[in-house]
PDB file of C-alpha atoms in Angstrom:
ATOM      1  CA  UNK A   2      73.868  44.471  64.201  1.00 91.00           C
ATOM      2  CA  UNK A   3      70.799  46.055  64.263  1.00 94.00           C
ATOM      3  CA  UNK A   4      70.185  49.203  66.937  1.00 97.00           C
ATOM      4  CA  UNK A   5      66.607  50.142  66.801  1.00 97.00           C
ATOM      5  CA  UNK A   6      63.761  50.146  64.771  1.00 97.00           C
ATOM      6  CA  UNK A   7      60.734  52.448  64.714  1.00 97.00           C
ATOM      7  CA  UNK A   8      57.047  52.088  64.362  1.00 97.00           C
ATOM      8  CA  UNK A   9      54.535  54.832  63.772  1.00 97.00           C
ATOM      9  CA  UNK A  10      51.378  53.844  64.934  1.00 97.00           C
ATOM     10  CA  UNK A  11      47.767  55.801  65.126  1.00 97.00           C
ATOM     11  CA  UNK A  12      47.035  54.361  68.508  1.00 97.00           C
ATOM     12  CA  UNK A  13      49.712  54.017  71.134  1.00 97.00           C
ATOM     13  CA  UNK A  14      47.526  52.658  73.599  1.00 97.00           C
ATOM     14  CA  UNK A  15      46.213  49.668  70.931  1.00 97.00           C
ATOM     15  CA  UNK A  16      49.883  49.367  70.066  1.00 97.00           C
ATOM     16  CA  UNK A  17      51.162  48.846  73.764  1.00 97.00           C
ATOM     17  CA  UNK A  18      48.460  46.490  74.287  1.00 97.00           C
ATOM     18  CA  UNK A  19      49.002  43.909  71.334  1.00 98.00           C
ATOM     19  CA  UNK A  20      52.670  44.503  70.780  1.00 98.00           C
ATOM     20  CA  UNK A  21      53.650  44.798  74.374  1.00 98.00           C
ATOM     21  CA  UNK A  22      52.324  41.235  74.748  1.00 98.00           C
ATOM     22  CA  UNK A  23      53.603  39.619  71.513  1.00 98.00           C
ATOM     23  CA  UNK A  24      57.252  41.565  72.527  1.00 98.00           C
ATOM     24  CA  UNK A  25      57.182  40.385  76.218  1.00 98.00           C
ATOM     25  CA  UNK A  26      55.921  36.507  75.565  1.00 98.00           C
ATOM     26  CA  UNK A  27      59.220  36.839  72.740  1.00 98.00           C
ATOM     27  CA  UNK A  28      61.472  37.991  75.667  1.00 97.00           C
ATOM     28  CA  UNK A  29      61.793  41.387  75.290  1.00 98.00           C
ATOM     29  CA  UNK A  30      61.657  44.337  78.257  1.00 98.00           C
ATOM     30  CA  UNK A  31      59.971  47.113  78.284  1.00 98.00           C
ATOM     31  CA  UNK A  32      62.384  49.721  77.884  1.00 98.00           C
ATOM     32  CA  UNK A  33      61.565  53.258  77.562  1.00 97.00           C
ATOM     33  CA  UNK A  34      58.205  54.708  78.132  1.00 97.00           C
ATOM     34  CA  UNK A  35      56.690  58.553  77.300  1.00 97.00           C
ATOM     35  CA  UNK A  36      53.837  60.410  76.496  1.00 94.00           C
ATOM     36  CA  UNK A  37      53.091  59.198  73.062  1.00 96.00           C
ATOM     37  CA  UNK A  38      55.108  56.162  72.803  1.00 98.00           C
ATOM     38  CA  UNK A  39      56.999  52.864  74.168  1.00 98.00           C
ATOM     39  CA  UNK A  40      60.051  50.287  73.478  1.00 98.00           C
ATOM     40  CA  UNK A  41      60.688  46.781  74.156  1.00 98.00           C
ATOM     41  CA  UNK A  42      64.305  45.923  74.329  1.00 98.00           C
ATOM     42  CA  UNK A  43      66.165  41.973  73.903  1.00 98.00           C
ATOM     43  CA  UNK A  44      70.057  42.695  74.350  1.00 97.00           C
ATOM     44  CA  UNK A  45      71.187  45.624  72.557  1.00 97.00           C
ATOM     45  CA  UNK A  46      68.322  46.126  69.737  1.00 97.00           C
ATOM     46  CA  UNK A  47      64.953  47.670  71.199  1.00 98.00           C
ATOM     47  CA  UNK A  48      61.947  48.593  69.097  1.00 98.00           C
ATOM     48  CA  UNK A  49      59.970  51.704  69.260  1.00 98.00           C
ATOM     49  CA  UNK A  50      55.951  52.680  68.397  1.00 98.00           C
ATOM     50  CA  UNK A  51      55.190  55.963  68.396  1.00 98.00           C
ATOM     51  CA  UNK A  52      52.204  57.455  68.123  1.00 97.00           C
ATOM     52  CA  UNK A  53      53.826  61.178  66.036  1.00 95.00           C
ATOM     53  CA  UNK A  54      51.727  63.983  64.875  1.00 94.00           C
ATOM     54  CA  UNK A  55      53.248  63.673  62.126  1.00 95.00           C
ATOM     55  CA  UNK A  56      51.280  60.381  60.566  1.00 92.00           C
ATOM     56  CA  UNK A  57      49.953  60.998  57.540  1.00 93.00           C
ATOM     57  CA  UNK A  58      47.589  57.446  57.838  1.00 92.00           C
ATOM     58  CA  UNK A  59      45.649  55.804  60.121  1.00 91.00           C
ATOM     59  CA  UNK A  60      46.481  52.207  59.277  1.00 92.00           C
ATOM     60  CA  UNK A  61      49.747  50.811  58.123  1.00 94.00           C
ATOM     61  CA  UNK A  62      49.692  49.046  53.919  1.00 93.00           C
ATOM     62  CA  UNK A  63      52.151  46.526  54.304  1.00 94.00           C
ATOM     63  CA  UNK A  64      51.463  46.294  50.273  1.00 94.00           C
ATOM     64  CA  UNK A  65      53.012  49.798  50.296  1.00 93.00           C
ATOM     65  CA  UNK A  66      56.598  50.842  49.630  1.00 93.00           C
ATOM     66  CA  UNK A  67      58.268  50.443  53.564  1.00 93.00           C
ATOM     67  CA  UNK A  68      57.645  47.876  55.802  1.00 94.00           C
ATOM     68  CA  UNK A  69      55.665  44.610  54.883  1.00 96.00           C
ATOM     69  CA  UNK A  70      56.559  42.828  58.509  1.00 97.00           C
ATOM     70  CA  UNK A  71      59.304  41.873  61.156  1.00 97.00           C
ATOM     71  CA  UNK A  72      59.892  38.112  61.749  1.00 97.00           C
ATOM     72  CA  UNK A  73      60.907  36.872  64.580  1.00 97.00           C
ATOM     73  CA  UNK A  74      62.603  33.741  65.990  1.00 96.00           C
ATOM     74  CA  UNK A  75      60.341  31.489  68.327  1.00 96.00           C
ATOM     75  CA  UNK A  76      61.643  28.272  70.284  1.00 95.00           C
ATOM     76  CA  UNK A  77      59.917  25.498  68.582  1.00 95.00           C
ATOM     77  CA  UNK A  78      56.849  24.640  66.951  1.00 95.00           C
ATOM     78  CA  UNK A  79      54.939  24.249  70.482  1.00 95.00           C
ATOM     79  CA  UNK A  80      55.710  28.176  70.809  1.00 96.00           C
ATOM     80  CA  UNK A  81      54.301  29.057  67.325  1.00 97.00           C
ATOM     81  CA  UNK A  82      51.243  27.496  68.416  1.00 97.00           C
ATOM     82  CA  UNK A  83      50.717  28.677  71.671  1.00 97.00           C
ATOM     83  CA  UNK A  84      51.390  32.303  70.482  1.00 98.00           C
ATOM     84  CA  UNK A  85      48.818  31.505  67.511  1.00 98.00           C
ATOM     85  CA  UNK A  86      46.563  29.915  70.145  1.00 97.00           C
ATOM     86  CA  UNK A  87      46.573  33.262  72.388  1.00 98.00           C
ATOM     87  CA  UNK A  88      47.229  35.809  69.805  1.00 97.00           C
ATOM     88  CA  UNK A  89      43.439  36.375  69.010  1.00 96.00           C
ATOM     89  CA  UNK A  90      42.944  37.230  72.731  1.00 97.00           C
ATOM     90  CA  UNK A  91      45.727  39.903  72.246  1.00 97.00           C
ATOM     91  CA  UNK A  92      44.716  42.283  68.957  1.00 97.00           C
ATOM     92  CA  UNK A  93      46.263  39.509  66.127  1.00 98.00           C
ATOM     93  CA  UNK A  94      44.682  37.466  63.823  1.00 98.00           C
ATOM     94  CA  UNK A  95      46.220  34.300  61.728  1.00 98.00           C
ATOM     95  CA  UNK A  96      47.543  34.799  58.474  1.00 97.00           C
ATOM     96  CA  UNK A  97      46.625  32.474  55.587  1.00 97.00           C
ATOM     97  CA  UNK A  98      45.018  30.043  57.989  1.00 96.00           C
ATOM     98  CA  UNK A  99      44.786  27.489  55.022  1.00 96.00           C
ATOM     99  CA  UNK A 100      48.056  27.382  54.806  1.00 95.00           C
ATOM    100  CA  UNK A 101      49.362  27.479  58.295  1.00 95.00           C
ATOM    101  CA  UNK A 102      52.047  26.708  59.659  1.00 96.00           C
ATOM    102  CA  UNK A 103      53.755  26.324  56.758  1.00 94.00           C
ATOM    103  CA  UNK A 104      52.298  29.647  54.531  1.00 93.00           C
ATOM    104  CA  UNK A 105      56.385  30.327  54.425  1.00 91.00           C
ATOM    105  CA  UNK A 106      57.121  26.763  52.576  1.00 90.00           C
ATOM    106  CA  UNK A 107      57.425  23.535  53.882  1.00 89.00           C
ATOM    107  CA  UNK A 108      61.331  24.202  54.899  1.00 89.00           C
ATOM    108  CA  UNK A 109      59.726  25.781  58.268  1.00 92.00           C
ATOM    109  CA  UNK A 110      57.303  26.089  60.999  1.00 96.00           C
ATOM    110  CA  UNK A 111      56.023  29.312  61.270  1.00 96.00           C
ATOM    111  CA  UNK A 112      52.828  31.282  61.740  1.00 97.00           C
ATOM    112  CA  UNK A 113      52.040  35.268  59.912  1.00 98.00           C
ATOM    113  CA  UNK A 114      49.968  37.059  62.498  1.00 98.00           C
ATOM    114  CA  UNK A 115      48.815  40.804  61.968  1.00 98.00           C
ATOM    115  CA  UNK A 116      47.431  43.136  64.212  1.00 98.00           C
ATOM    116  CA  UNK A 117      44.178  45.268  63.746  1.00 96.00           C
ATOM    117  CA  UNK A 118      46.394  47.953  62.879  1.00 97.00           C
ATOM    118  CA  UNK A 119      47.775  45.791  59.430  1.00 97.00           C
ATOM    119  CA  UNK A 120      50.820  45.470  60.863  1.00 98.00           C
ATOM    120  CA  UNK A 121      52.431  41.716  59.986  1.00 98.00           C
ATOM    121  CA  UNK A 122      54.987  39.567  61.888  1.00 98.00           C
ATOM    122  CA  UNK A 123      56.454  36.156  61.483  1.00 98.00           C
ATOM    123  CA  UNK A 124      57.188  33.869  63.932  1.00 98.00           C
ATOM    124  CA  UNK A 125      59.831  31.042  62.716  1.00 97.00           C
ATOM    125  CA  UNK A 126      60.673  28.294  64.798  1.00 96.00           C
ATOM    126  CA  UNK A 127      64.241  27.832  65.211  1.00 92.00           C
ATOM    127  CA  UNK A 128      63.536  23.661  66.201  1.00 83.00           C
ATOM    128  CA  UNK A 129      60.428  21.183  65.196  1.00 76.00           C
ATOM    129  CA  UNK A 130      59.305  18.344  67.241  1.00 68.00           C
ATOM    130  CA  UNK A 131      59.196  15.186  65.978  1.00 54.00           C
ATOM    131  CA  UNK A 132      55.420  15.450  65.972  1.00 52.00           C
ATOM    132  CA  UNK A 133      55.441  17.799  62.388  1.00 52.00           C
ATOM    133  CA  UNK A 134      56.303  16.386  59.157  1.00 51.00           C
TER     134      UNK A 134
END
């Protein structure tokens, strides 16, 4: 099982603001909170952004060698599209809009949102309604 994982952002305060509302409308808690960083917890596995000295950049290439995004699991397709609905108000922006909500395949119902830092998540819904092919 996964324990943590670990985001380096170059604005904790941005990061707070349009993570902390993605996390918290997926269930999770805020968890621990200090100068220069946050976590959001659901059960055992909590995720951290921290804003460290030590960046080296001030926006995250999810083309790069690392991270290219975290997906998460979302109730049904009416929760994929009220988080896309909302997620503009919030920092994100839809991913391949053309394609949405099925940019992942036709298998599933999901939507790719990132935030105006370039970080990417996935959110998959675990049922569809009758009303999607």
């Amino acid at each position: 099982m996964l324990h943590h994982v670990e985001l380096w952002v170059p604005d904790v305060n941005r990061a707070v603001s349009q993570w902390g509302w993605l996390l918290e409308e997926l269930g999770y808690a805020l968890f621990q909170s200090w100068e220069g960083g946050r976590s959001w917890r659901l059960g055992h596995m909590y995720i951290v952004f921290e804003q460290s000295p030590a960046l080296t950049q001030d926006r995250h290439d999810r083309c790069a060698p690392g991270l290219n995004h975290l997906a998460f699991h979302v109730q049904d397709d009416h929760a994929v599209d009220s988080l896309v609905e909302r997620a503009s108000r919030n920092g994100w922006t839809l991913m391949f809009p053309e394609k949405h909500p099925h940019a992942g395949g036709k298998q599933q119902y999901a939507a790719y949102l990132e935030n105006s830092d370039g970080f990417e998540v996935e959110l998959v819904a675990i049922s569809t309604s009758t009303r999607h092919p």
